[in-house]
Structures are given as C-alpha cells and as structure tokens.
C-alpha cells in the first residue's frame, strides 16, 4: 500500500544521499529521480498531504544539490519547484512551524545558488524572504534555538551578498544582526 510506496521512495532517497556523498553522481541522480517518481504517484492519491509534499520536496532538494556547482540555473529551477511543494504543505498546516522553516531554508539555498551564479540582486531577494519567515519563527517559538541560528545564517549570507554588491552599510547591518543573534545563542 501507500506506506510501502512511501518507504520505498525514502530508501531510494537515502541511497541517493549515500551515492552523492561517495561521488557517484549519476547513480545519485537516478536514485533521487526514482524517489521523486514514487512520491509523485503518492501525491496523485493525496495531493494535499503535508508529509507527502514534504517528502517530495526533500528529494527534489537533494537532487538540486547535485547541480549547485556545475548547473546553478538547473539547481535554482529545482529549488523553485521545492518551494511550491513546501509552501503548499505550510498552507495546509499553518500551525506547524516545521513546514514554514522548510520554506525559509529553501529560500536560503536558492539565495546561495543565485549568489554563486552572480545573480546577486535575486539572491538578496531570496535571503530577504528567508529572513522574513525566520523572524516570524523566532517570534512564534523564541525557545527554539534552531530558528534563531537559521536566521543568523541567513543574515550572514545576505551580508556577504550585499558586500559583493558594494552595499557596505547594508552588509554591515546584516552582519551586526547575525552577531546579535549569535551572541544570544552563546549566552543562552
């Protein structure tokens, strides 16, 4: 049934992660593609299931990491597809912060690939979207250190991109925001 198919997709995804880590990129791509194919079939039956949406987004995210260095445009397109699944999952469960956190982390990943491809103004927008969501998460769950840490990472990434754009005052503000967040984490 459905659970077995979901488990099979997870196993293909896990094999793809191992293959990716050991440099077997073509095999990893095939494993991720198979996981995605199985997950798409699950979504046909239950298109609004947040866990199915989250799982296919994770497989697409893993696939996109294969392309970040050599094919950044392909990676960016995949991250945008990941966002569509994650945003749908977040909309179905607005009270569960993990879905919003997934969206923010993908915006951060998209910003990184855009920055790598020298699409710096696009990267600033993506980091800004990540920061907006992460600020909401910190406000909603101030005791969750991981949200504060993710927000600091996004501010650092934004600052680096602003620095490349010679936006010195903005970069300094971003770095100071990251420092403030990290000091809170150190002192907790």
GROMACS .gro file of C-alpha atoms in nm:
model
  188
    1UNK     CA    1   0.000   0.000   0.000
    2UNK     CA    2   0.075   0.362   0.038
    3UNK     CA    3   0.311   0.326   0.335
    4UNK     CA    4   0.526   0.073   0.149
    5UNK     CA    5   0.550   0.303  -0.150
    6UNK     CA    6   0.646   0.592   0.079
    7UNK     CA    7   0.911   0.374   0.246
    8UNK     CA    8   1.043   0.264  -0.094
    9UNK     CA    9   1.075   0.628  -0.202
   10UNK     CA   10   1.258   0.708   0.123
   11UNK     CA   11   1.501   0.421   0.060
   12UNK     CA   12   1.574   0.548  -0.293
   13UNK     CA   13   1.629   0.896  -0.148
   14UNK     CA   14   1.866   0.762   0.121
   15UNK     CA   15   2.060   0.560  -0.137
   16UNK     CA   16   2.087   0.878  -0.346
   17UNK     CA   17   2.232   1.064  -0.049
   18UNK     CA   18   2.494   0.793   0.003
   19UNK     CA   19   2.579   0.789  -0.369
   20UNK     CA   20   2.608   1.166  -0.369
   21UNK     CA   21   2.844   1.158  -0.070
   22UNK     CA   22   3.064   0.896  -0.239
   23UNK     CA   23   3.081   1.085  -0.569
   24UNK     CA   24   2.853   0.853  -0.767
   25UNK     CA   25   2.657   1.149  -0.902
   26UNK     CA   26   2.483   0.979  -1.197
   27UNK     CA   27   2.366   0.697  -0.972
   28UNK     CA   28   2.254   0.952  -0.711
   29UNK     CA   29   2.057   1.138  -0.976
   30UNK     CA   30   1.884   0.814  -1.080
   31UNK     CA   31   1.801   0.729  -0.718
   32UNK     CA   32   1.657   1.075  -0.649
   33UNK     CA   33   1.459   1.062  -0.975
   34UNK     CA   34   1.307   0.728  -0.873
   35UNK     CA   35   1.220   0.860  -0.527
   36UNK     CA   36   1.053   1.162  -0.687
   37UNK     CA   37   0.862   0.941  -0.934
   38UNK     CA   38   0.724   0.731  -0.648
   39UNK     CA   39   0.641   1.039  -0.441
   40UNK     CA   40   0.456   1.198  -0.735
   41UNK     CA   41   0.237   0.886  -0.753
   42UNK     CA   42   0.157   0.923  -0.383
   43UNK     CA   43   0.059   1.286  -0.438
   44UNK     CA   44  -0.188   1.189  -0.709
   45UNK     CA   45  -0.386   0.998  -0.447
   46UNK     CA   46  -0.349   1.263  -0.174
   47UNK     CA   47  -0.237   1.595  -0.327
   48UNK     CA   48  -0.272   1.794  -0.002
   49UNK     CA   49  -0.095   1.550   0.231
   50UNK     CA   50   0.169   1.769   0.401
   51UNK     CA   51   0.408   1.480   0.470
   52UNK     CA   52   0.395   1.360   0.107
   53UNK     CA   53   0.457   1.720  -0.002
   54UNK     CA   54   0.744   1.749   0.245
   55UNK     CA   55   0.899   1.421   0.128
   56UNK     CA   56   0.894   1.508  -0.242
   57UNK     CA   57   1.037   1.850  -0.158
   58UNK     CA   58   1.322   1.680   0.032
   59UNK     CA   59   1.402   1.453  -0.264
   60UNK     CA   60   1.394   1.746  -0.507
   61UNK     CA   61   1.614   1.944  -0.268
   62UNK     CA   62   1.865   1.658  -0.260
   63UNK     CA   63   1.858   1.636  -0.639
   64UNK     CA   64   1.918   2.009  -0.670
   65UNK     CA   65   2.234   1.989  -0.459
   66UNK     CA   66   2.387   1.774  -0.735
   67UNK     CA   67   2.363   2.072  -0.972
   68UNK     CA   68   2.463   2.364  -0.749
   69UNK     CA   69   2.825   2.378  -0.864
   70UNK     CA   70   2.804   2.288  -1.234
   71UNK     CA   71   2.447   2.380  -1.331
   72UNK     CA   72   2.329   2.657  -1.099
   73UNK     CA   73   2.033   2.751  -1.322
   74UNK     CA   74   1.904   2.393  -1.304
   75UNK     CA   75   1.954   2.391  -0.927
   76UNK     CA   76   1.764   2.721  -0.896
   77UNK     CA   77   1.475   2.585  -1.104
   78UNK     CA   78   1.457   2.278  -0.878
   79UNK     CA   79   1.464   2.494  -0.564
   80UNK     CA   80   1.169   2.690  -0.703
   81UNK     CA   81   0.983   2.361  -0.754
   82UNK     CA   82   1.076   2.260  -0.398
   83UNK     CA   83   0.928   2.589  -0.275
   84UNK     CA   84   0.597   2.520  -0.448
   85UNK     CA   85   0.559   2.189  -0.260
   86UNK     CA   86   0.681   2.334   0.070
   87UNK     CA   87   0.454   2.637   0.052
   88UNK     CA   88   0.157   2.410  -0.017
   89UNK     CA   89   0.250   2.192   0.283
   90UNK     CA   90   0.289   2.502   0.503
   91UNK     CA   91  -0.051   2.631   0.391
   92UNK     CA   92  -0.220   2.302   0.485
   93UNK     CA   93  -0.067   2.312   0.835
   94UNK     CA   94  -0.016   2.679   0.929
   95UNK     CA   95   0.025   2.594   1.300
   96UNK     CA   96   0.315   2.353   1.242
   97UNK     CA   97   0.628   2.564   1.223
   98UNK     CA   98   0.847   2.293   1.068
   99UNK     CA   99   0.677   2.350   0.733
  100UNK     CA  100   0.749   2.726   0.740
  101UNK     CA  101   1.106   2.650   0.847
  102UNK     CA  102   1.148   2.424   0.542
  103UNK     CA  103   1.035   2.711   0.316
  104UNK     CA  104   1.282   2.952   0.476
  105UNK     CA  105   1.574   2.710   0.443
  106UNK     CA  106   1.495   2.659   0.075
  107UNK     CA  107   1.487   3.034   0.016
  108UNK     CA  108   1.830   3.043   0.179
  109UNK     CA  109   1.952   2.762  -0.052
  110UNK     CA  110   1.806   2.941  -0.353
  111UNK     CA  111   1.986   3.260  -0.248
  112UNK     CA  112   2.314   3.067  -0.223
  113UNK     CA  113   2.285   2.922  -0.572
  114UNK     CA  114   2.183   3.262  -0.711
  115UNK     CA  115   2.482   3.422  -0.542
  116UNK     CA  116   2.710   3.150  -0.681
  117UNK     CA  117   2.572   3.226  -1.029
  118UNK     CA  118   2.639   3.600  -0.974
  119UNK     CA  119   2.264   3.674  -0.972
  120UNK     CA  120   2.325   3.890  -0.669
  121UNK     CA  121   2.009   4.102  -0.669
  122UNK     CA  122   1.798   3.783  -0.694
  123UNK     CA  123   1.999   3.635  -0.407
  124UNK     CA  124   1.928   3.942  -0.191
  125UNK     CA  125   1.554   3.892  -0.253
  126UNK     CA  126   1.571   3.519  -0.169
  127UNK     CA  127   1.769   3.581   0.150
  128UNK     CA  128   1.519   3.853   0.240
  129UNK     CA  129   1.232   3.607   0.202
  130UNK     CA  130   1.415   3.354   0.421
  131UNK     CA  131   1.478   3.621   0.685
  132UNK     CA  132   1.115   3.735   0.687
  133UNK     CA  133   0.993   3.380   0.756
  134UNK     CA  134   1.271   3.309   1.008
  135UNK     CA  135   1.190   3.625   1.203
  136UNK     CA  136   0.829   3.502   1.229
  137UNK     CA  137   0.954   3.164   1.351
  138UNK     CA  138   1.175   3.323   1.619
  139UNK     CA  139   0.879   3.533   1.736
  140UNK     CA  140   0.647   3.230   1.737
  141UNK     CA  141   0.891   2.999   1.918
  142UNK     CA  142   1.163   3.202   2.092
  143UNK     CA  143   1.287   2.898   2.286
  144UNK     CA  144   1.370   2.709   1.965
  145UNK     CA  145   1.739   2.788   1.920
  146UNK     CA  146   1.749   2.637   1.572
  147UNK     CA  147   1.523   2.914   1.435
  148UNK     CA  148   1.749   3.185   1.577
  149UNK     CA  149   2.055   3.004   1.435
  150UNK     CA  150   1.898   2.972   1.090
  151UNK     CA  151   1.810   3.343   1.098
  152UNK     CA  152   2.172   3.430   1.183
  153UNK     CA  153   2.296   3.216   0.892
  154UNK     CA  154   2.058   3.394   0.654
  155UNK     CA  155   2.173   3.737   0.778
  156UNK     CA  156   2.536   3.633   0.725
  157UNK     CA  157   2.457   3.512   0.372
  158UNK     CA  158   2.269   3.833   0.299
  159UNK     CA  159   2.562   4.037   0.430
  160UNK     CA  160   2.809   3.851   0.208
  161UNK     CA  161   2.591   3.914  -0.096
  162UNK     CA  162   2.541   4.280  -0.008
  163UNK     CA  163   2.918   4.307   0.031
  164UNK     CA  164   2.968   4.168  -0.321
  165UNK     CA  165   2.723   4.432  -0.442
  166UNK     CA  166   2.930   4.700  -0.262
  167UNK     CA  167   2.632   4.778  -0.039
  168UNK     CA  168   2.857   4.838   0.258
  169UNK     CA  169   2.612   4.994   0.509
  170UNK     CA  170   2.351   4.724   0.435
  171UNK     CA  171   2.612   4.447   0.464
  172UNK     CA  172   2.730   4.585   0.797
  173UNK     CA  173   2.370   4.594   0.925
  174UNK     CA  174   2.318   4.231   0.819
  175UNK     CA  175   2.641   4.116   0.982
  176UNK     CA  176   2.552   4.302   1.303
  177UNK     CA  177   2.210   4.133   1.306
  178UNK     CA  178   2.385   3.795   1.270
  179UNK     CA  179   2.626   3.882   1.552
  180UNK     CA  180   2.343   3.986   1.783
  181UNK     CA  181   2.159   3.659   1.720
  182UNK     CA  182   2.471   3.450   1.768
  183UNK     CA  183   2.558   3.628   2.093
  184UNK     CA  184   2.210   3.544   2.224
  185UNK     CA  185   2.270   3.179   2.133
  186UNK     CA  186   2.610   3.172   2.302
  187UNK     CA  187   2.469   3.328   2.619
  188UNK     CA  188   2.163   3.102   2.648
   0.00000   0.00000   0.00000
